[in-house]
XYZ file of C-alpha atoms in Angstrom:
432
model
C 64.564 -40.196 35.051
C 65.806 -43.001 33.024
C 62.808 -44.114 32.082
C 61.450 -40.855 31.235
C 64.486 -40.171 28.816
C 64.050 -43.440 27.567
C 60.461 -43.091 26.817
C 60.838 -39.966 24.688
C 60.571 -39.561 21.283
C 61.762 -37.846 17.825
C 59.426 -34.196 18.134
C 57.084 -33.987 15.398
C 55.782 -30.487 14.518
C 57.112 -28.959 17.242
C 55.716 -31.260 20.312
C 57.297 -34.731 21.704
C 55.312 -38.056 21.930
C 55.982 -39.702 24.640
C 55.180 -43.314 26.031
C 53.914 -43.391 30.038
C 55.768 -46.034 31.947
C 52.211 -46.872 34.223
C 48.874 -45.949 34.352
C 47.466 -42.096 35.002
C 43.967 -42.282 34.107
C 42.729 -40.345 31.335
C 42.029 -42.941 29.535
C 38.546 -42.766 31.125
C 37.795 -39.115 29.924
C 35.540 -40.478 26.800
C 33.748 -42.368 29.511
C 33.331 -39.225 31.598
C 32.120 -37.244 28.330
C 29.584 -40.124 27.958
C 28.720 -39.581 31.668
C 28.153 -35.574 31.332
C 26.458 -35.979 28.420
C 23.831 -38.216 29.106
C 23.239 -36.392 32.146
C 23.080 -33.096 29.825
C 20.901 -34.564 27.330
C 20.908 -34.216 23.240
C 18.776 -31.313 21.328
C 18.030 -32.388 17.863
C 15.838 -30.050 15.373
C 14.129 -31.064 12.413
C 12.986 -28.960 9.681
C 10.366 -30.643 7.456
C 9.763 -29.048 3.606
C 7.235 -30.037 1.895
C 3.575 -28.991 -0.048
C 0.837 -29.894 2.012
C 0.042 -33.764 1.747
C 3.069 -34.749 1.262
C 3.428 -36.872 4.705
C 5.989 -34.928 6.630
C 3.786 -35.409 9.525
C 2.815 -39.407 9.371
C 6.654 -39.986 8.395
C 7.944 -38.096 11.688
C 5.395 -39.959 13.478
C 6.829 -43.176 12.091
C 10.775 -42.102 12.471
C 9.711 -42.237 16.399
C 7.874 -44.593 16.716
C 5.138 -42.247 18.426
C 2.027 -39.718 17.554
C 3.246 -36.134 18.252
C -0.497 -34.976 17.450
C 0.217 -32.908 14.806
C -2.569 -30.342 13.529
C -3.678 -31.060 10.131
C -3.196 -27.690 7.888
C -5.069 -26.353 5.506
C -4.344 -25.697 1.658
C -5.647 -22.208 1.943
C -3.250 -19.785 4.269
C -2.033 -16.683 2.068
C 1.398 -17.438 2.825
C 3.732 -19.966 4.113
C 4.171 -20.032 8.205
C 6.598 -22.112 10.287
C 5.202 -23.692 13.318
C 8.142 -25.084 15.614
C 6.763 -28.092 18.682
C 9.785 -29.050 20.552
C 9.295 -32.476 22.801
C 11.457 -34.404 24.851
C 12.064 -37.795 24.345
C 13.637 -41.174 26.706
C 15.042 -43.797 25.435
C 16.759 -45.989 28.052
C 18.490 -43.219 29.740
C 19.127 -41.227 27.044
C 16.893 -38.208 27.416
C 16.712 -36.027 23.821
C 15.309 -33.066 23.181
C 13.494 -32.294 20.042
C 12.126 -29.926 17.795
C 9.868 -30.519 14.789
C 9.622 -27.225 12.718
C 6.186 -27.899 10.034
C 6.052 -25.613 6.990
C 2.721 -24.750 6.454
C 0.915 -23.485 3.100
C 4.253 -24.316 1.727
C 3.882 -24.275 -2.614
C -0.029 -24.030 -1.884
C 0.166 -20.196 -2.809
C -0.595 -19.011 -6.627
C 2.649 -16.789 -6.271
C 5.011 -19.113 -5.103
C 8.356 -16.808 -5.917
C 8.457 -16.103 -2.300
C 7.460 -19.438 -0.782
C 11.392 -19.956 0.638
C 11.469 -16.934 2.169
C 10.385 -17.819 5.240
C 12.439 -20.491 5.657
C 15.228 -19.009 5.002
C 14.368 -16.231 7.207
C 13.537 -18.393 9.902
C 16.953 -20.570 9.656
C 19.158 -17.388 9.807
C 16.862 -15.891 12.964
C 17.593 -19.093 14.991
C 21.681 -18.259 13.975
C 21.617 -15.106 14.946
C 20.053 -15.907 18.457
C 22.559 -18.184 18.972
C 25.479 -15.516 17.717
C 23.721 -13.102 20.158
C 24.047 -15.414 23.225
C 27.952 -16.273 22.018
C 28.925 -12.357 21.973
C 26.855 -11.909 25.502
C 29.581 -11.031 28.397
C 27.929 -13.278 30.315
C 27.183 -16.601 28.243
C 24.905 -18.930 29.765
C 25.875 -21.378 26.342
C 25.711 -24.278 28.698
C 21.863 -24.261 29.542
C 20.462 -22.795 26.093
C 18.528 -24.076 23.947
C 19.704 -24.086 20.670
C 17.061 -23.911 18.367
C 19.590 -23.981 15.040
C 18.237 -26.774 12.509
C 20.328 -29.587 12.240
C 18.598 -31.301 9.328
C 16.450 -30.573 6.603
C 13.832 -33.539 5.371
C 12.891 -32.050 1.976
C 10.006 -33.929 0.269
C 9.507 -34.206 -3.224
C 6.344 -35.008 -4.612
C 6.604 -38.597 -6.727
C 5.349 -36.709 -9.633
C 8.173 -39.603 -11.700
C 9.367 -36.612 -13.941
C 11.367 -34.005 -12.785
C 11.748 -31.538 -9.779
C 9.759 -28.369 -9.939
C 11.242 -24.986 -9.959
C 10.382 -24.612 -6.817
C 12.108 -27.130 -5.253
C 15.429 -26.266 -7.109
C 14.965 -22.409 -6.189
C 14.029 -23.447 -2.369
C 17.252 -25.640 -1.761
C 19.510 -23.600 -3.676
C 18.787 -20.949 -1.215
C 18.820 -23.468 1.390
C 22.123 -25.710 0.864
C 24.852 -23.204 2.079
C 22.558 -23.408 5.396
C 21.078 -26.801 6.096
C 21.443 -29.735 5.933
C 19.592 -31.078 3.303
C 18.164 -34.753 3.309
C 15.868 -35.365 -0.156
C 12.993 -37.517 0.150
C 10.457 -39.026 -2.104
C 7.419 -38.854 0.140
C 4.545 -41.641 -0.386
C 6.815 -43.490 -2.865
C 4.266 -46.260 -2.912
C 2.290 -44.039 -5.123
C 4.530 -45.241 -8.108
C 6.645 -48.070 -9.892
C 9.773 -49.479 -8.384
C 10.843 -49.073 -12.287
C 9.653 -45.075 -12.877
C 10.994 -44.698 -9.134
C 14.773 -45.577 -10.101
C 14.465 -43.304 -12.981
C 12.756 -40.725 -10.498
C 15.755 -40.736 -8.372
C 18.313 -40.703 -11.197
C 16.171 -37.722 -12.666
C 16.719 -35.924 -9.089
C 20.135 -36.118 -8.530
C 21.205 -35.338 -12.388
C 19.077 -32.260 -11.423
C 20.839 -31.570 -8.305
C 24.888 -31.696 -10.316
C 23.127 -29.622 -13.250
C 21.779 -26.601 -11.016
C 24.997 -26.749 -8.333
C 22.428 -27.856 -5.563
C 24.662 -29.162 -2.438
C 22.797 -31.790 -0.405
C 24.017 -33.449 2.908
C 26.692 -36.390 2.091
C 26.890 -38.725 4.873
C 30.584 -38.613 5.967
C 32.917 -41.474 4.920
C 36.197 -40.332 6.989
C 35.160 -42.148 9.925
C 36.131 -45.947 9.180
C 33.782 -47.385 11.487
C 30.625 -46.067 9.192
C 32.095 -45.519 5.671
C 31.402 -48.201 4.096
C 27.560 -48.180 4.975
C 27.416 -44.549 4.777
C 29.193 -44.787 0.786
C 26.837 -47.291 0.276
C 23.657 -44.884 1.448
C 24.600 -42.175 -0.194
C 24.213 -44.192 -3.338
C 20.546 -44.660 -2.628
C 19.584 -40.730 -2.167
C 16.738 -39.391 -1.998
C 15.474 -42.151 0.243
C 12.268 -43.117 -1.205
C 9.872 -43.310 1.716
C 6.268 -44.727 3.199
C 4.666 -43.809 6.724
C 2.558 -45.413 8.652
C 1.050 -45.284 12.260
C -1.580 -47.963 11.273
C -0.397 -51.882 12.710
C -1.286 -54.528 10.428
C -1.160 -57.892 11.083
C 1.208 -59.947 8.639
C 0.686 -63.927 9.685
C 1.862 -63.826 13.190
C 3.899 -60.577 13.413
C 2.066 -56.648 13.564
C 3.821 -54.395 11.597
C 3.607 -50.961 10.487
C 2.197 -50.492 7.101
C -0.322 -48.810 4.641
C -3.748 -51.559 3.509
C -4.469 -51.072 -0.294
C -7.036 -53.352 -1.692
C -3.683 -54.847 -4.201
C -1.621 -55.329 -1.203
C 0.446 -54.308 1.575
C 3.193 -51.731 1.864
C 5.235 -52.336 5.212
C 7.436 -49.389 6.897
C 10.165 -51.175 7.479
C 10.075 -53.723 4.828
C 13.634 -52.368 2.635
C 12.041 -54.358 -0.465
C 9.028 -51.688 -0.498
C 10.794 -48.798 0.565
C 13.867 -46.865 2.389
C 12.336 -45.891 5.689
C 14.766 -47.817 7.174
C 17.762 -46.651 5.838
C 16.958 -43.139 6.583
C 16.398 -44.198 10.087
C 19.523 -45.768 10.090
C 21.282 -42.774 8.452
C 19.419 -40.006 10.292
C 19.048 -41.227 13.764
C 21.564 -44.355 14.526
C 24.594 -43.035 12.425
C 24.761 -39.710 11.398
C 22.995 -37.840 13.949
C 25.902 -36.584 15.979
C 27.221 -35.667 12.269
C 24.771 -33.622 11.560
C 24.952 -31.673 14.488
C 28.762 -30.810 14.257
C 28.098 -29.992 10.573
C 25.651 -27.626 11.771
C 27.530 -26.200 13.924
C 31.076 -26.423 12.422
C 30.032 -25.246 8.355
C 26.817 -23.691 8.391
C 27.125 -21.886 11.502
C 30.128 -21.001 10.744
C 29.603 -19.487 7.598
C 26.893 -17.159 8.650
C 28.857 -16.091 12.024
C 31.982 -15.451 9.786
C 29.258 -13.535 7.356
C 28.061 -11.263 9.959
C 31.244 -10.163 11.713
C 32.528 -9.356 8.390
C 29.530 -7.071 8.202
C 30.147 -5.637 11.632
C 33.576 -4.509 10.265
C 35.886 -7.435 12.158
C 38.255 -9.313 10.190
C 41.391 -11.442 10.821
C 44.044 -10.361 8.808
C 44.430 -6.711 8.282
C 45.096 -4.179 4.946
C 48.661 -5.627 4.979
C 47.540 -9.351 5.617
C 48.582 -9.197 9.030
C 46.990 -10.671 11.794
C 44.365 -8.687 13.569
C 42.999 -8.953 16.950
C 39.298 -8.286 18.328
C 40.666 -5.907 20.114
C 42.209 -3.903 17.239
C 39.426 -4.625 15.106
C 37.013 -3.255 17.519
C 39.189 0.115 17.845
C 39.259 0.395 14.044
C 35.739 -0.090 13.947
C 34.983 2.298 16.539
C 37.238 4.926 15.002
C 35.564 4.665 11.921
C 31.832 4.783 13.643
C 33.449 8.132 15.045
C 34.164 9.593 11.854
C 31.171 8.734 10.506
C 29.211 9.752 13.157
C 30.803 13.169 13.225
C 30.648 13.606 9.678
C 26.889 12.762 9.560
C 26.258 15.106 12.608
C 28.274 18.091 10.387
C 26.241 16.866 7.533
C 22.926 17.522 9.732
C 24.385 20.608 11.333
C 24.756 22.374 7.479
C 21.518 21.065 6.376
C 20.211 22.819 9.725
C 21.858 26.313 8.892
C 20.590 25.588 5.084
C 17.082 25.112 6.466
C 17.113 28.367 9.141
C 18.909 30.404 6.140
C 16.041 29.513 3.557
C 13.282 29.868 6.646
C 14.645 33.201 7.096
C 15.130 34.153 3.432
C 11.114 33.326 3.382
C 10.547 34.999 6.600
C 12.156 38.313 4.882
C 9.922 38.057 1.553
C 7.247 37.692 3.577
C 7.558 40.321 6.053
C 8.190 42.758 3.014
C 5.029 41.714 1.417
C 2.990 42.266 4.923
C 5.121 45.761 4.625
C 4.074 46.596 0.833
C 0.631 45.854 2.095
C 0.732 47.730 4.497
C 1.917 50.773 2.918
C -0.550 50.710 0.829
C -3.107 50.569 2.940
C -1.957 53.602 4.907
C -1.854 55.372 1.338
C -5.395 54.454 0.746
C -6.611 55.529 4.072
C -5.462 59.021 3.502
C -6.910 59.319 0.335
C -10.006 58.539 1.334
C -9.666 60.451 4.676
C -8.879 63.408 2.179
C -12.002 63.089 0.567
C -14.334 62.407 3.228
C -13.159 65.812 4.723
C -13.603 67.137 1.227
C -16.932 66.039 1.086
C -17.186 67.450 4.477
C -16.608 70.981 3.934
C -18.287 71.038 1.176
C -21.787 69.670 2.960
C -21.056 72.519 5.996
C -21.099 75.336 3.176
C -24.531 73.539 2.053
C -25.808 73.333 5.515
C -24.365 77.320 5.844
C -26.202 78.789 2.639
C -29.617 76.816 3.596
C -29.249 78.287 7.332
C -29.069 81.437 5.840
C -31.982 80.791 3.221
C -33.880 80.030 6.108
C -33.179 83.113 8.208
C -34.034 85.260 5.351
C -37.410 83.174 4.861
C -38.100 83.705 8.501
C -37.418 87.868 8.100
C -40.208 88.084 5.095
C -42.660 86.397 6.862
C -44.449 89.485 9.003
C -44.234 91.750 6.196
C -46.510 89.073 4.463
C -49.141 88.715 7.101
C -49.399 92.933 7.589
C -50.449 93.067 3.714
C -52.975 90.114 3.569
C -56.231 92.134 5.689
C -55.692 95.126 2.782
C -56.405 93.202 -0.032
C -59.660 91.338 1.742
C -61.446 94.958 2.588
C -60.335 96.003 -1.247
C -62.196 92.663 -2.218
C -65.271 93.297 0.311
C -66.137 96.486 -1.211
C -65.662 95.514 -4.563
C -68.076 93.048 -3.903
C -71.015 95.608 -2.454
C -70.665 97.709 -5.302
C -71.368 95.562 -8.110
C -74.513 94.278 -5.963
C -75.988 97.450 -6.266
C -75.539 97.842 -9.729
């Protein structure tokens, strides 16, 4: 007990430091995080932006050391498509896992005002899956593949003037959700004089339009000074090569012009190396908390703001999930009642108009109707007009011919009379 009190000292911020008077072991618990996560294994994903012919693929190729058999792309596809390859990698026993995501037909397009869209659609899906498997009940974060991009390789064309305006509009979308590593792809292509400029040009365009690229972190003292020193030579200005050439008694990777030799990995030609260095040896871990611990973070914060959660309330007092999810489910109530009272009066408004036509209509079919009754009788009326009036025709012509049919013997009796008159007549005059 002694020892104990004697160890102890002044509190500082409400806890005690104290000293241990022997060994307890956790001094070994980086060495057991090393242990897990080796036997874990490392996800890393890449997101390559660049026109087509840039050489996102060879330069990939060349960052590790291997062919990942890339399909070429064409300069023709009506709009700009994503293709994501994920591989796993060994190196000793260090097994990594990672994703290469290509933009294809990117800036090949005549319209390019929606060229970014994609990307940025296709950054935010890959936060949202992860978002979805964090608010799961049962999280299986552990084992899942997280497919979020830790770092963006943008290249710009070594045009030696200035960056188009669709490179500024791209990253400016893109910098609040990436990180974004500039590159100067086939920088052999130009002076090491009209490069320099070139990169000054950039970055006085990236402080002028409020573009935010990735800083490599000097807090850490172990890598500040290199990384202050690389971040002085952004955008790397990069050549890649799969192609060994010999080089007196040594093959190296490098590009065979008919005025020379560029090597890879050569710093006098070019910066592969230091974005090797910076990307892979130093910064990689880096880039993967920053995904996680900014950008992540800011579009998780983003959309549970939209759901209606927040942490500090009307009176800027702390609010729980739990209240938060009651006050958001009291006002889904509400609005879910007043919407269905909303549809229920637009439903009497509907039957009330349906009816109102209903009505008109029905008196119209009666109007018709009416008049069609009066019409019938009318003309009933005069058909038994015309009726009567053809039975006293029929009447006086039956009686015609009864009369007709009395006169007829009295006609016959007086036709043999007038013959015998006409016979002797006849006789007479012959003897005359």
């Amino acid at each position: 007990m002694a020892a104990s009190h004697a160890g102890r000292q002044p509190q500082n911020d409400g806890y005690r430091t104290l000293s241990l008077s022997g060994h307890v072991g956790f001094s070994s618990l980086p060495d057991q995080l090393v242990k897990k996560s080796i036997k874990q294994g490392f996800c890393f994903n890449i997101l390559c932006i660049g026109e087509t012919g840039s050489g996102k693929s060879t330069l990939i190729n060349s960052l590790f050391n291997t062919n990942f058999d890339d399909p070429e792309s064409t300069h023709f596809l009506p709009s700009v498509q994503l293709r994501a390859q994920t591989y796993e990698l060994q190196e000793s026993n260090v097994l990594l896992k990672l994703t290469i995501v290509n933009t294809l037909g990117f800036g090949d397009q005549i319209d390019k005002e929606d060229s970014c869209q994609p990307v940025v659609d296709y950054i935010d899906a890959q936060f949202e899956a992860y978002l979805q498997e964090e608010l799961k009940i049962k999280r299986s974060l552990f084992s899942y593949h997280d497919t979020r991009i830790h770092a963006c390789l943008y290249f710009i064309l070594p045009t030696g003037h200035s960056l188009k305006s669709l490179d500024l509009l791209t990253m400016k979308s893109l910098d609040s959700k990436v990180n974004i590593i500039p590159i100067i792809g086939k920088a052999d292509s130009i002076s090491k004089t009209e490069l320099h400029k070139f990169k000054n040009k950039i970055m006085s365009e990236f402080v002028s339009n409020g573009i935010q690229i990735y800083q490599f972190p000097t807090d850490d003292e172990s890598v500040s000074g290199i990384n202050a020193v690389m971040n002085e030579h952004l955008p790397f200005a990069v050549v890649g090569s799969t192609e060994d050439v010999k080089i007196g008694n040594t093959m190296v990777r490098a590009r065979r012009y008919p005025w020379g030799i560029v090597q890879v990995e050569n710093e006098n030609h070019c910066d592969f190396v230091k974005l090797r260095e910076m990307l892979i040896c130093t910064n990689m871990e880096d880039l993967r908390e920053q995904t996680h611990a900014r950008h992540y973070e800011l579009y998780r914060r983003c959309r549970l703001e939209e759901m209606g959660f927040r942490d500090i309330g009307p009176e800027n007092k702390p609010v729980s999930l739990q209240e938060a999810y009651e006050a958001k489910r009291h006002e889904f109530y509400l609005e879910l009642q007043r919407k269905e009272e909303e549809m229920r009066q637009q439903f009497i408004q509907r039957v009330k108009e349906k009816e109102a036509i209903l009505k008109e209509a029905e008196q119209q079919v009666q109007t018709k109707f009416e008049r069609r009754m009066l019409m019938h009788q009318e003309v009933k009326l005069k058909l038994e007009r015309e009726k009567k009036v053809l039975e006293d025709e029929i009447a006086v012509f039956m009686q015609k011919k009864a009369n007709a049919e009395l006169l007829q013997p009295q006609a016959s009796v007086s036709t043999p009379l007038v013959s015998l008159k006409r016979d002797k007549d006849r006789k007479n005059s012959s003897f005359m």
